[in-house]
């Protein structure tokens, strides 16, 4: 066979992607399959775990066949995933026990309020770097055990999607996760890098049902004969990271202070803050970015990285709402040209709090609002105001990061599906007041997973070799004055106040 390639497998929110990259970090094969979104009640979002796995088999089979056709061999697989989504399954039968509860699901919002009113927020904040919000996994697991028909027992597995996928890939021999995923469950002590017995007790989650936490780069098993038809048996599974941590890695943000934003279903701004757990910053989250302990060629001090994060719930989902909910767009790619057909939004401001507000506001009772509608408001103004809303939300996070001193803010590296909209990136540069750079490979989530696996298997021998794979495709600088940007942001913040707490009873 020819050279070895590494496959990054991204089990995301709206679909599953497999991407094979060569030693230069260049994609040589890619496949994607959409996932059905199940919405049984308002605010509830579920996935079918079996569909997730079926999609994994499909895309791996497609990429595997293409790789073989090119004369290459698969050297390793890295897995990344939608982080906070929870799957419950029986480790003996291999069957899911209920639908997966997706990160954007809000059914446990009242429980989070109850826990905060009882004074548990300081404990959660101090140990996990998170806030009490239904976004995270702990209350989802608690709900499954209390109301979702999931029974406790020695064969119970409660895991994030990476654990489910790796368990299936390895034929049930590896029930594992990594610290970047574990640190999003609200059950993991990010300072000690262990599951917290105190937090598991608070949420009633049995520690024996949780996965073993392993380094982000390191072999955890090999593909089982049962998946030979998809990708081949005996292939090392050697990398794991949550999607946003993987994107930070794929963006080569290896140095403290470097910042990236992924525009996907939501928008996720992460800053590398180095090897020490960050103190709590109001409005932002602290979590583990990656753990490279034991990887040859990575100095001990560079092996552990923490991230400060602003998680924004509505980015691509707001554009999907224009298409599916309102019929403003026939196809998603229309949003850029339509928004660019007008010079501004005509005074319209969109607050896309379709599932509440994430960072830095953390308001689950917020709801979407349109402010400034006039007889001149049309499809184009609505499309432009939606793109502006994405950029305003990202600026809100960057402003907090800058004030806290945790980011250099010399350049914002961007990726994700919505980053192909150049107008959005120009608006973002105007609002951030710094250049915005998009790499040639925008699927940095899958790329980061592949690079972690490649580090473990010595495809790359150092972080410097990995960083050399990053090359820019587009860089945009601010075009408006700071006074003009600040004025537009002030209008956004005034409109945002109309959305806050709308659904509070």
Short mmCIF file of C-alpha atoms in Angstrom, two decimals:
data_model
loop_
_atom_site.label_atom_id
_atom_site.label_comp_id
_atom_site.label_asym_id
_atom_site.label_seq_id
_atom_site.Cartn_x
_atom_site.Cartn_y
_atom_site.Cartn_z
CA UNK A 1 0.00 0.00 0.00
CA UNK A 2 1.00 3.66 -0.32
CA UNK A 3 1.40 6.13 2.51
CA UNK A 4 -0.62 5.84 5.67
CA UNK A 5 -3.46 8.31 6.20
CA UNK A 6 -5.25 9.19 9.42
CA UNK A 7 -9.03 9.31 9.65
CA UNK A 8 -10.72 11.95 11.77
CA UNK A 9 -14.24 10.84 12.70
CA UNK A 10 -16.55 13.67 13.78
CA UNK A 11 -19.85 12.53 15.31
CA UNK A 12 -21.47 15.96 15.38
CA UNK A 13 -24.86 17.43 16.15
CA UNK A 14 -26.34 17.59 12.66
CA UNK A 15 -24.33 14.82 11.05
CA UNK A 16 -21.36 12.47 11.07
CA UNK A 17 -18.24 13.17 9.03
CA UNK A 18 -15.17 11.07 8.29
CA UNK A 19 -12.11 12.77 6.80
CA UNK A 20 -8.83 11.10 5.86
CA UNK A 21 -5.77 13.36 5.88
CA UNK A 22 -2.20 12.80 4.77
CA UNK A 23 0.96 13.65 6.69
CA UNK A 24 0.68 17.26 5.53
CA UNK A 25 -2.78 17.58 7.05
CA UNK A 26 -4.36 17.70 3.59
CA UNK A 27 -7.71 15.91 3.16
CA UNK A 28 -7.61 13.06 0.67
CA UNK A 29 -11.10 11.65 1.25
CA UNK A 30 -14.24 12.79 3.00
CA UNK A 31 -17.80 11.59 3.58
CA UNK A 32 -20.76 13.01 5.47
CA UNK A 33 -24.18 11.81 6.55
CA UNK A 34 -26.86 13.91 8.20
CA UNK A 35 -28.49 12.92 11.50
CA UNK A 36 -32.20 13.18 12.17
CA UNK A 37 -33.10 15.65 14.91
CA UNK A 38 -35.94 14.39 17.10
CA UNK A 39 -37.98 17.06 18.88
CA UNK A 40 -40.62 15.22 20.94
CA UNK A 41 -41.57 18.30 22.98
CA UNK A 42 -40.71 22.00 22.94
CA UNK A 43 -37.16 22.40 24.20
CA UNK A 44 -36.36 18.68 23.92
CA UNK A 45 -33.73 17.52 21.40
CA UNK A 46 -32.86 13.85 20.94
CA UNK A 47 -30.77 11.60 18.70
CA UNK A 48 -31.06 7.89 18.00
CA UNK A 49 -27.79 6.26 19.20
CA UNK A 50 -28.19 3.47 16.67
CA UNK A 51 -28.51 6.02 13.89
CA UNK A 52 -25.33 7.71 15.11
CA UNK A 53 -23.49 4.41 14.92
CA UNK A 54 -25.04 3.50 11.56
CA UNK A 55 -23.88 6.84 10.19
CA UNK A 56 -20.39 6.18 11.55
CA UNK A 57 -20.26 2.84 9.73
CA UNK A 58 -21.51 4.45 6.53
CA UNK A 59 -19.02 7.32 6.38
CA UNK A 60 -16.12 5.12 7.45
CA UNK A 61 -17.03 2.67 4.70
CA UNK A 62 -17.16 5.44 2.10
CA UNK A 63 -13.86 6.97 3.16
CA UNK A 64 -12.21 3.59 3.61
CA UNK A 65 -13.12 2.55 0.08
CA UNK A 66 -11.84 5.82 -1.35
CA UNK A 67 -8.59 5.58 0.61
CA UNK A 68 -7.98 2.03 -0.64
CA UNK A 69 -8.81 3.14 -4.18
CA UNK A 70 -6.08 5.77 -3.91
CA UNK A 71 -3.60 3.12 -2.85
CA UNK A 72 -3.32 4.24 0.77
CA UNK A 73 -3.73 2.49 4.11
CA UNK A 74 -5.41 3.82 7.25
CA UNK A 75 -2.80 4.28 9.98
CA UNK A 76 -5.13 5.36 12.78
CA UNK A 77 -8.51 6.79 13.69
CA UNK A 78 -9.23 9.79 15.90
CA UNK A 79 -12.71 10.44 17.28
CA UNK A 80 -14.36 13.74 18.09
CA UNK A 81 -17.95 14.43 19.00
CA UNK A 82 -20.74 16.68 20.22
CA UNK A 83 -19.50 16.92 23.77
CA UNK A 84 -22.34 17.15 26.29
CA UNK A 85 -24.81 14.83 24.53
CA UNK A 86 -25.48 11.71 26.63
CA UNK A 87 -25.97 8.11 25.52
CA UNK A 88 -27.09 5.37 27.92
CA UNK A 89 -26.54 1.75 26.93
CA UNK A 90 -26.22 -1.77 28.26
CA UNK A 91 -22.60 -2.93 28.04
CA UNK A 92 -23.64 -6.58 27.94
CA UNK A 93 -26.21 -6.40 25.14
CA UNK A 94 -24.83 -3.32 23.43
CA UNK A 95 -28.31 -1.83 23.17
CA UNK A 96 -29.15 1.82 23.87
CA UNK A 97 -31.51 2.22 26.81
CA UNK A 98 -33.19 5.45 25.70
CA UNK A 99 -32.76 8.20 23.13
CA UNK A 100 -29.59 10.26 23.39
CA UNK A 101 -30.25 13.65 25.00
CA UNK A 102 -28.53 16.33 22.93
CA UNK A 103 -26.47 19.18 24.37
CA UNK A 104 -29.04 21.78 23.27
CA UNK A 105 -31.90 20.02 25.09
CA UNK A 106 -33.44 22.24 27.79
CA UNK A 107 -35.67 19.79 29.69
CA UNK A 108 -33.56 20.00 32.86
CA UNK A 109 -33.59 23.80 33.10
CA UNK A 110 -35.93 23.76 36.16
CA UNK A 111 -33.63 21.28 37.89
CA UNK A 112 -30.64 23.55 37.31
CA UNK A 113 -32.55 26.47 38.82
CA UNK A 114 -33.46 24.29 41.81
CA UNK A 115 -29.83 23.28 42.36
CA UNK A 116 -28.66 26.87 42.17
CA UNK A 117 -31.34 28.01 44.62
CA UNK A 118 -30.12 25.32 47.02
CA UNK A 119 -26.64 26.82 46.90
CA UNK A 120 -24.78 24.22 44.80
CA UNK A 121 -23.38 26.61 42.17
CA UNK A 122 -20.11 27.39 44.02
CA UNK A 123 -19.31 23.68 44.29
CA UNK A 124 -20.03 23.06 40.61
CA UNK A 125 -18.19 26.20 39.50
CA UNK A 126 -15.17 25.52 41.66
CA UNK A 127 -14.64 21.89 40.68
CA UNK A 128 -15.73 21.86 37.05
CA UNK A 129 -15.29 25.40 35.70
CA UNK A 130 -18.89 25.20 34.46
CA UNK A 131 -22.20 26.75 35.44
CA UNK A 132 -25.47 25.11 36.40
CA UNK A 133 -27.12 24.86 33.01
CA UNK A 134 -29.03 22.08 31.19
CA UNK A 135 -26.38 22.32 28.47
CA UNK A 136 -24.11 19.96 30.41
CA UNK A 137 -24.39 16.20 30.87
CA UNK A 138 -24.97 15.67 34.60
CA UNK A 139 -28.61 16.72 34.76
CA UNK A 140 -29.30 14.80 31.54
CA UNK A 141 -27.91 11.64 33.16
CA UNK A 142 -29.90 12.36 36.30
CA UNK A 143 -33.08 12.75 34.22
CA UNK A 144 -32.46 9.47 32.42
CA UNK A 145 -32.16 7.68 35.76
CA UNK A 146 -35.14 9.41 37.37
CA UNK A 147 -37.58 9.87 34.49
CA UNK A 148 -36.16 8.26 31.36
CA UNK A 149 -36.61 4.61 32.25
CA UNK A 150 -32.89 3.89 32.63
CA UNK A 151 -32.14 1.45 35.45
CA UNK A 152 -28.97 1.28 37.50
CA UNK A 153 -26.91 -1.88 37.30
CA UNK A 154 -23.41 -3.22 36.74
CA UNK A 155 -23.79 -3.15 32.94
CA UNK A 156 -25.04 0.46 32.72
CA UNK A 157 -22.94 2.82 30.62
CA UNK A 158 -23.53 6.56 30.73
CA UNK A 159 -21.28 8.29 28.28
CA UNK A 160 -20.81 11.10 25.84
CA UNK A 161 -20.93 10.25 22.15
CA UNK A 162 -17.18 9.61 21.91
CA UNK A 163 -17.53 6.81 24.46
CA UNK A 164 -20.41 5.25 22.54
CA UNK A 165 -18.58 5.41 19.20
CA UNK A 166 -15.24 4.09 20.53
CA UNK A 167 -17.05 1.31 22.40
CA UNK A 168 -18.71 0.26 19.14
CA UNK A 169 -15.53 0.66 17.08
CA UNK A 170 -13.58 -1.60 19.43
CA UNK A 171 -16.31 -4.21 19.72
CA UNK A 172 -17.15 -3.30 23.30
CA UNK A 173 -13.60 -3.65 24.62
CA UNK A 174 -12.92 0.04 25.35
CA UNK A 175 -15.29 2.11 27.51
CA UNK A 176 -13.27 5.31 27.57
CA UNK A 177 -13.38 9.07 27.20
CA UNK A 178 -10.82 11.85 27.47
CA UNK A 179 -10.56 14.85 29.78
CA UNK A 180 -11.88 17.34 27.22
CA UNK A 181 -15.15 15.42 27.08
CA UNK A 182 -15.26 14.47 30.76
CA UNK A 183 -14.83 18.11 31.73
CA UNK A 184 -18.12 18.96 30.03
CA UNK A 185 -20.23 16.54 32.05
CA UNK A 186 -20.37 18.64 35.27
CA UNK A 187 -19.07 15.53 37.07
CA UNK A 188 -15.31 15.96 36.49
CA UNK A 189 -12.84 17.75 38.74
CA UNK A 190 -10.73 19.65 36.20
CA UNK A 191 -8.01 20.43 38.75
CA UNK A 192 -7.53 16.83 39.86
CA UNK A 193 -8.44 15.35 36.45
CA UNK A 194 -10.72 12.74 38.03
CA UNK A 195 -14.43 12.03 38.36
CA UNK A 196 -15.77 13.77 41.46
CA UNK A 197 -17.48 11.51 43.98
CA UNK A 198 -19.12 14.58 45.52
CA UNK A 199 -20.66 15.70 42.24
CA UNK A 200 -21.71 12.18 41.27
CA UNK A 201 -23.47 11.99 44.63
CA UNK A 202 -25.17 15.35 44.07
CA UNK A 203 -26.63 14.25 40.74
CA UNK A 204 -27.18 10.61 41.69
CA UNK A 205 -24.92 9.30 38.94
CA UNK A 206 -23.16 6.00 39.75
CA UNK A 207 -19.43 6.38 39.18
CA UNK A 208 -19.23 2.80 37.94
CA UNK A 209 -21.39 3.78 34.97
CA UNK A 210 -18.86 6.39 33.78
CA UNK A 211 -16.08 5.79 31.27
CA UNK A 212 -12.39 5.53 32.09
CA UNK A 213 -10.66 8.85 31.39
CA UNK A 214 -7.67 8.41 29.08
CA UNK A 215 -5.26 10.90 27.41
CA UNK A 216 -6.51 12.68 24.29
CA UNK A 217 -3.68 11.17 22.24
CA UNK A 218 -2.91 7.53 22.87
CA UNK A 219 -4.06 4.16 21.63
CA UNK A 220 -7.19 2.93 23.43
CA UNK A 221 -7.89 -0.08 21.25
CA UNK A 222 -8.19 -1.28 17.67
CA UNK A 223 -11.14 -1.66 15.36
CA UNK A 224 -13.01 -4.92 15.90
CA UNK A 225 -13.71 -7.58 13.26
CA UNK A 226 -17.36 -6.49 13.43
CA UNK A 227 -16.46 -3.22 11.68
CA UNK A 228 -14.04 -4.74 9.18
CA UNK A 229 -16.53 -4.15 6.39
CA UNK A 230 -16.60 -0.44 7.13
CA UNK A 231 -12.94 0.45 7.63
CA UNK A 232 -10.97 -2.72 8.32
CA UNK A 233 -10.11 -4.59 11.52
CA UNK A 234 -7.08 -3.94 13.69
CA UNK A 235 -6.75 -0.23 12.98
CA UNK A 236 -5.57 1.75 16.04
CA UNK A 237 -8.11 4.07 17.66
CA UNK A 238 -5.68 6.59 19.06
CA UNK A 239 -7.21 10.04 19.48
CA UNK A 240 -10.21 11.48 21.33
CA UNK A 241 -11.37 15.01 22.03
CA UNK A 242 -14.59 16.96 22.26
CA UNK A 243 -15.44 18.80 19.07
CA UNK A 244 -14.41 22.28 20.20
CA UNK A 245 -11.18 21.07 21.79
CA UNK A 246 -10.40 19.17 18.60
CA UNK A 247 -11.06 22.32 16.56
CA UNK A 248 -8.73 24.33 18.82
CA UNK A 249 -6.06 21.71 18.21
CA UNK A 250 -6.77 21.57 14.47
CA UNK A 251 -6.44 25.36 14.32
CA UNK A 252 -2.90 24.95 15.73
CA UNK A 253 -3.79 27.09 18.74
CA UNK A 254 -1.11 25.29 20.74
CA UNK A 255 0.22 28.38 22.51
CA UNK A 256 -1.48 30.04 25.51
CA UNK A 257 -3.51 33.06 24.43
CA UNK A 258 -4.40 31.85 20.94
CA UNK A 259 -8.13 31.99 20.14
CA UNK A 260 -10.44 30.30 17.66
CA UNK A 261 -14.16 30.36 16.90
CA UNK A 262 -16.04 27.49 15.31
CA UNK A 263 -19.27 28.50 13.59
CA UNK A 264 -21.43 25.40 13.50
CA UNK A 265 -24.87 24.72 14.93
CA UNK A 266 -23.71 27.05 17.70
CA UNK A 267 -20.63 29.25 17.84
CA UNK A 268 -17.82 28.27 20.16
CA UNK A 269 -15.01 30.62 21.11
CA UNK A 270 -12.04 28.96 22.82
CA UNK A 271 -8.81 30.43 24.12
CA UNK A 272 -5.84 28.25 25.06
CA UNK A 273 -4.94 29.34 28.61
CA UNK A 274 -2.04 26.97 29.23
CA UNK A 275 -1.34 24.06 31.60
CA UNK A 276 -3.06 25.38 34.75
CA UNK A 277 -6.80 25.24 35.41
CA UNK A 278 -8.13 28.80 34.97
CA UNK A 279 -9.89 30.56 37.83
CA UNK A 280 -13.61 31.12 37.20
CA UNK A 281 -14.38 34.01 34.84
CA UNK A 282 -17.90 35.39 35.03
CA UNK A 283 -19.86 34.41 31.94
CA UNK A 284 -17.27 31.95 30.58
CA UNK A 285 -16.47 28.28 31.10
CA UNK A 286 -13.22 26.56 31.98
CA UNK A 287 -12.45 23.07 30.74
CA UNK A 288 -9.64 20.80 29.64
CA UNK A 289 -8.60 21.29 26.01
CA UNK A 290 -6.37 18.23 25.71
CA UNK A 291 -4.11 15.89 27.61
CA UNK A 292 -1.05 14.74 25.66
CA UNK A 293 0.67 13.12 28.62
CA UNK A 294 3.00 10.38 27.51
CA UNK A 295 3.11 11.37 23.84
CA UNK A 296 6.66 11.16 22.51
CA UNK A 297 7.98 14.50 21.27
CA UNK A 298 5.67 16.62 23.41
CA UNK A 299 7.45 18.26 26.38
CA UNK A 300 5.81 17.60 29.74
CA UNK A 301 4.82 21.25 30.19
CA UNK A 302 3.06 21.32 26.82
CA UNK A 303 1.14 18.11 27.35
CA UNK A 304 -1.81 19.54 29.24
CA UNK A 305 -3.81 22.51 28.03
CA UNK A 306 -6.89 24.15 29.50
CA UNK A 307 -9.34 26.32 27.62
CA UNK A 308 -11.54 29.24 28.49
CA UNK A 309 -14.71 29.03 26.45
CA UNK A 310 -17.74 30.96 25.43
CA UNK A 311 -20.46 28.63 24.13
CA UNK A 312 -23.08 30.33 21.97
CA UNK A 313 -26.17 28.26 21.31
CA UNK A 314 -27.45 29.72 18.02
CA UNK A 315 -25.28 30.28 14.96
CA UNK A 316 -25.90 27.86 12.11
CA UNK A 317 -29.16 26.87 13.81
CA UNK A 318 -30.37 30.47 13.38
CA UNK A 319 -29.70 30.22 9.64
CA UNK A 320 -31.48 26.85 9.59
CA UNK A 321 -34.44 28.59 11.24
CA UNK A 322 -34.52 31.13 8.41
CA UNK A 323 -34.62 28.22 5.95
CA UNK A 324 -36.85 25.69 7.69
CA UNK A 325 -38.93 27.78 10.08
CA UNK A 326 -39.60 30.88 8.01
CA UNK A 327 -38.91 29.85 4.42
CA UNK A 328 -36.67 32.89 3.95
CA UNK A 329 -34.03 30.68 2.32
CA UNK A 330 -34.54 27.79 -0.07
CA UNK A 331 -31.02 26.53 0.61
CA UNK A 332 -28.54 27.46 3.34
CA UNK A 333 -25.84 28.83 0.98
CA UNK A 334 -28.26 31.57 -0.09
CA UNK A 335 -27.79 33.41 3.20
CA UNK A 336 -24.52 35.13 2.22
CA UNK A 337 -25.57 36.52 -1.17
CA UNK A 338 -29.00 37.51 0.17
CA UNK A 339 -27.50 39.35 3.15
CA UNK A 340 -24.91 41.03 0.92
CA UNK A 341 -27.62 42.35 -1.40
CA UNK A 342 -28.38 45.14 1.10
CA UNK A 343 -25.89 47.57 2.68
CA UNK A 344 -27.21 47.03 6.20
CA UNK A 345 -30.06 45.47 8.15
CA UNK A 346 -32.21 48.59 7.98
CA UNK A 347 -32.23 48.89 11.76
CA UNK A 348 -33.42 45.31 12.31
CA UNK A 349 -31.82 43.42 15.20
CA UNK A 350 -32.26 39.66 15.61
CA UNK A 351 -31.75 38.01 19.00
CA UNK A 352 -31.54 34.29 18.07
CA UNK A 353 -32.19 32.93 21.56
CA UNK A 354 -33.99 29.93 20.10
CA UNK A 355 -32.81 27.68 22.96
CA UNK A 356 -32.02 30.37 25.50
CA UNK A 357 -28.77 32.31 25.66
CA UNK A 358 -25.37 30.80 26.31
CA UNK A 359 -22.17 32.67 27.11
CA UNK A 360 -21.68 35.18 28.51
CA UNK A 361 -25.34 35.59 29.60
CA UNK A 362 -26.40 32.05 30.55
CA UNK A 363 -30.11 32.74 30.45
CA UNK A 364 -32.21 29.62 29.70
CA UNK A 365 -35.38 31.70 29.90
CA UNK A 366 -34.35 34.05 27.08
CA UNK A 367 -36.26 33.72 23.81
CA UNK A 368 -35.79 34.94 20.26
CA UNK A 369 -36.73 38.53 19.49
CA UNK A 370 -36.89 40.75 16.39
CA UNK A 371 -36.47 44.44 17.19
CA UNK A 372 -36.77 47.32 14.73
CA UNK A 373 -39.14 45.77 12.19
CA UNK A 374 -40.48 48.33 9.68
CA UNK A 375 -42.30 48.24 6.35
CA UNK A 376 -38.84 48.24 4.77
CA UNK A 377 -37.86 45.00 6.47
CA UNK A 378 -37.59 42.13 4.01
CA UNK A 379 -35.84 38.82 3.48
CA UNK A 380 -32.47 40.42 2.85
CA UNK A 381 -32.54 42.56 5.98
CA UNK A 382 -33.54 39.53 8.05
CA UNK A 383 -30.68 37.47 6.60
CA UNK A 384 -28.15 40.23 7.25
CA UNK A 385 -29.38 40.85 10.79
CA UNK A 386 -29.05 37.12 11.51
CA UNK A 387 -25.41 37.12 10.37
CA UNK A 388 -24.81 40.25 12.45
CA UNK A 389 -26.35 38.52 15.48
CA UNK A 390 -23.84 35.68 15.19
CA UNK A 391 -20.97 38.17 15.08
CA UNK A 392 -22.37 40.23 17.98
CA UNK A 393 -22.63 37.14 20.17
CA UNK A 394 -19.02 36.21 19.43
CA UNK A 395 -17.92 39.75 20.25
CA UNK A 396 -19.74 39.53 23.59
CA UNK A 397 -17.52 36.55 24.45
CA UNK A 398 -14.31 38.08 23.12
CA UNK A 399 -14.91 41.22 25.17
CA UNK A 400 -15.12 39.16 28.37
CA UNK A 401 -12.01 37.17 27.44
CA UNK A 402 -10.11 40.36 26.72
CA UNK A 403 -11.18 41.97 29.99
CA UNK A 404 -10.15 38.85 31.91
CA UNK A 405 -6.73 38.93 30.26
CA UNK A 406 -6.95 35.34 29.07
CA UNK A 407 -6.54 35.95 25.35
CA UNK A 408 -4.08 37.88 23.21
CA UNK A 409 -6.77 38.78 20.68
CA UNK A 410 -4.17 39.44 17.98
CA UNK A 411 -6.11 37.32 15.49
CA UNK A 412 -9.25 35.19 15.57
CA UNK A 413 -8.91 31.87 13.73
CA UNK A 414 -12.27 30.67 12.43
CA UNK A 415 -13.69 27.44 11.06
CA UNK A 416 -16.90 25.44 10.81
CA UNK A 417 -19.61 25.27 8.18
CA UNK A 418 -20.82 28.85 8.55
CA UNK A 419 -17.28 30.22 8.21
CA UNK A 420 -17.63 29.89 4.42
CA UNK A 421 -19.82 33.04 4.53
CA UNK A 422 -17.28 35.78 3.87
CA UNK A 423 -19.71 38.54 4.82
CA UNK A 424 -20.07 37.06 8.31
CA UNK A 425 -16.30 37.01 8.71
CA UNK A 426 -16.01 40.65 7.62
CA UNK A 427 -18.70 41.66 10.12
CA UNK A 428 -16.84 39.63 12.74
CA UNK A 429 -13.54 41.38 11.99
CA UNK A 430 -15.31 44.75 12.22
CA UNK A 431 -16.82 43.88 15.59
CA UNK A 432 -13.76 42.17 17.08
CA UNK A 433 -11.42 44.89 15.88
CA UNK A 434 -8.79 42.30 14.87
CA UNK A 435 -8.06 40.23 11.75
CA UNK A 436 -10.08 37.09 11.20
CA UNK A 437 -8.24 34.19 9.54
CA UNK A 438 -9.82 31.12 7.94
CA UNK A 439 -7.58 28.13 7.15
CA UNK A 440 -7.60 26.14 3.94
CA UNK A 441 -9.01 23.16 5.83
CA UNK A 442 -12.14 24.45 7.55
CA UNK A 443 -13.18 21.04 8.91
CA UNK A 444 -10.75 21.58 11.76
CA UNK A 445 -12.78 19.44 14.17
CA UNK A 446 -12.15 16.26 12.16
CA UNK A 447 -8.63 17.49 11.39
CA UNK A 448 -7.83 17.96 15.08
CA UNK A 449 -9.06 14.46 15.90
CA UNK A 450 -6.90 13.04 13.13
CA UNK A 451 -3.86 15.02 14.32
CA UNK A 452 -4.26 13.74 17.88
CA UNK A 453 -4.33 10.18 16.58
CA UNK A 454 -1.38 10.92 14.30
CA UNK A 455 0.66 12.24 17.21
CA UNK A 456 -0.04 9.07 19.16
CA UNK A 457 1.05 6.90 16.25
CA UNK A 458 4.14 9.01 15.38
CA UNK A 459 2.82 10.26 12.05
CA UNK A 460 3.87 13.64 13.44
CA UNK A 461 6.71 13.76 15.93
CA UNK A 462 6.02 17.14 17.58
CA UNK A 463 3.48 19.90 18.03
CA UNK A 464 5.63 22.00 15.71
CA UNK A 465 5.12 19.49 12.89
CA UNK A 466 1.38 19.53 13.54
CA UNK A 467 1.30 23.35 13.55
CA UNK A 468 3.08 23.42 10.19
CA UNK A 469 -0.04 21.84 8.65
CA UNK A 470 -2.03 25.06 9.29
CA UNK A 471 -2.15 27.34 6.25
CA UNK A 472 -4.42 30.39 5.77
CA UNK A 473 -7.02 30.64 3.03
CA UNK A 474 -8.54 34.05 3.82
CA UNK A 475 -7.68 36.88 6.19
CA UNK A 476 -9.97 39.87 6.66
CA UNK A 477 -9.15 43.04 8.58
CA UNK A 478 -11.59 45.52 10.18
CA UNK A 479 -13.04 48.07 7.78
CA UNK A 480 -15.03 50.29 10.14
CA UNK A 481 -13.98 52.47 13.05
CA UNK A 482 -14.15 51.27 16.62
CA UNK A 483 -16.71 53.99 17.34
CA UNK A 484 -18.99 52.66 14.60
CA UNK A 485 -18.52 49.06 15.78
CA UNK A 486 -19.23 50.03 19.39
CA UNK A 487 -22.38 51.91 18.38
CA UNK A 488 -23.74 48.86 16.57
CA UNK A 489 -22.86 46.64 19.50
CA UNK A 490 -24.66 49.00 21.90
CA UNK A 491 -27.82 48.67 19.79
CA UNK A 492 -27.46 44.88 19.91
CA UNK A 493 -27.11 44.90 23.71
CA UNK A 494 -30.18 47.11 24.10
CA UNK A 495 -32.22 44.71 21.97
CA UNK A 496 -30.83 41.73 23.84
CA UNK A 497 -32.30 43.02 27.09
CA UNK A 498 -35.78 42.60 25.56
CA UNK A 499 -35.12 38.86 25.18
CA UNK A 500 -33.74 38.19 28.66
CA UNK A 501 -35.93 36.17 31.02
CA UNK A 502 -38.89 36.11 28.61
CA UNK A 503 -39.99 32.56 29.42
CA UNK A 504 -39.54 32.89 33.19
CA UNK A 505 -42.67 31.90 35.03
#
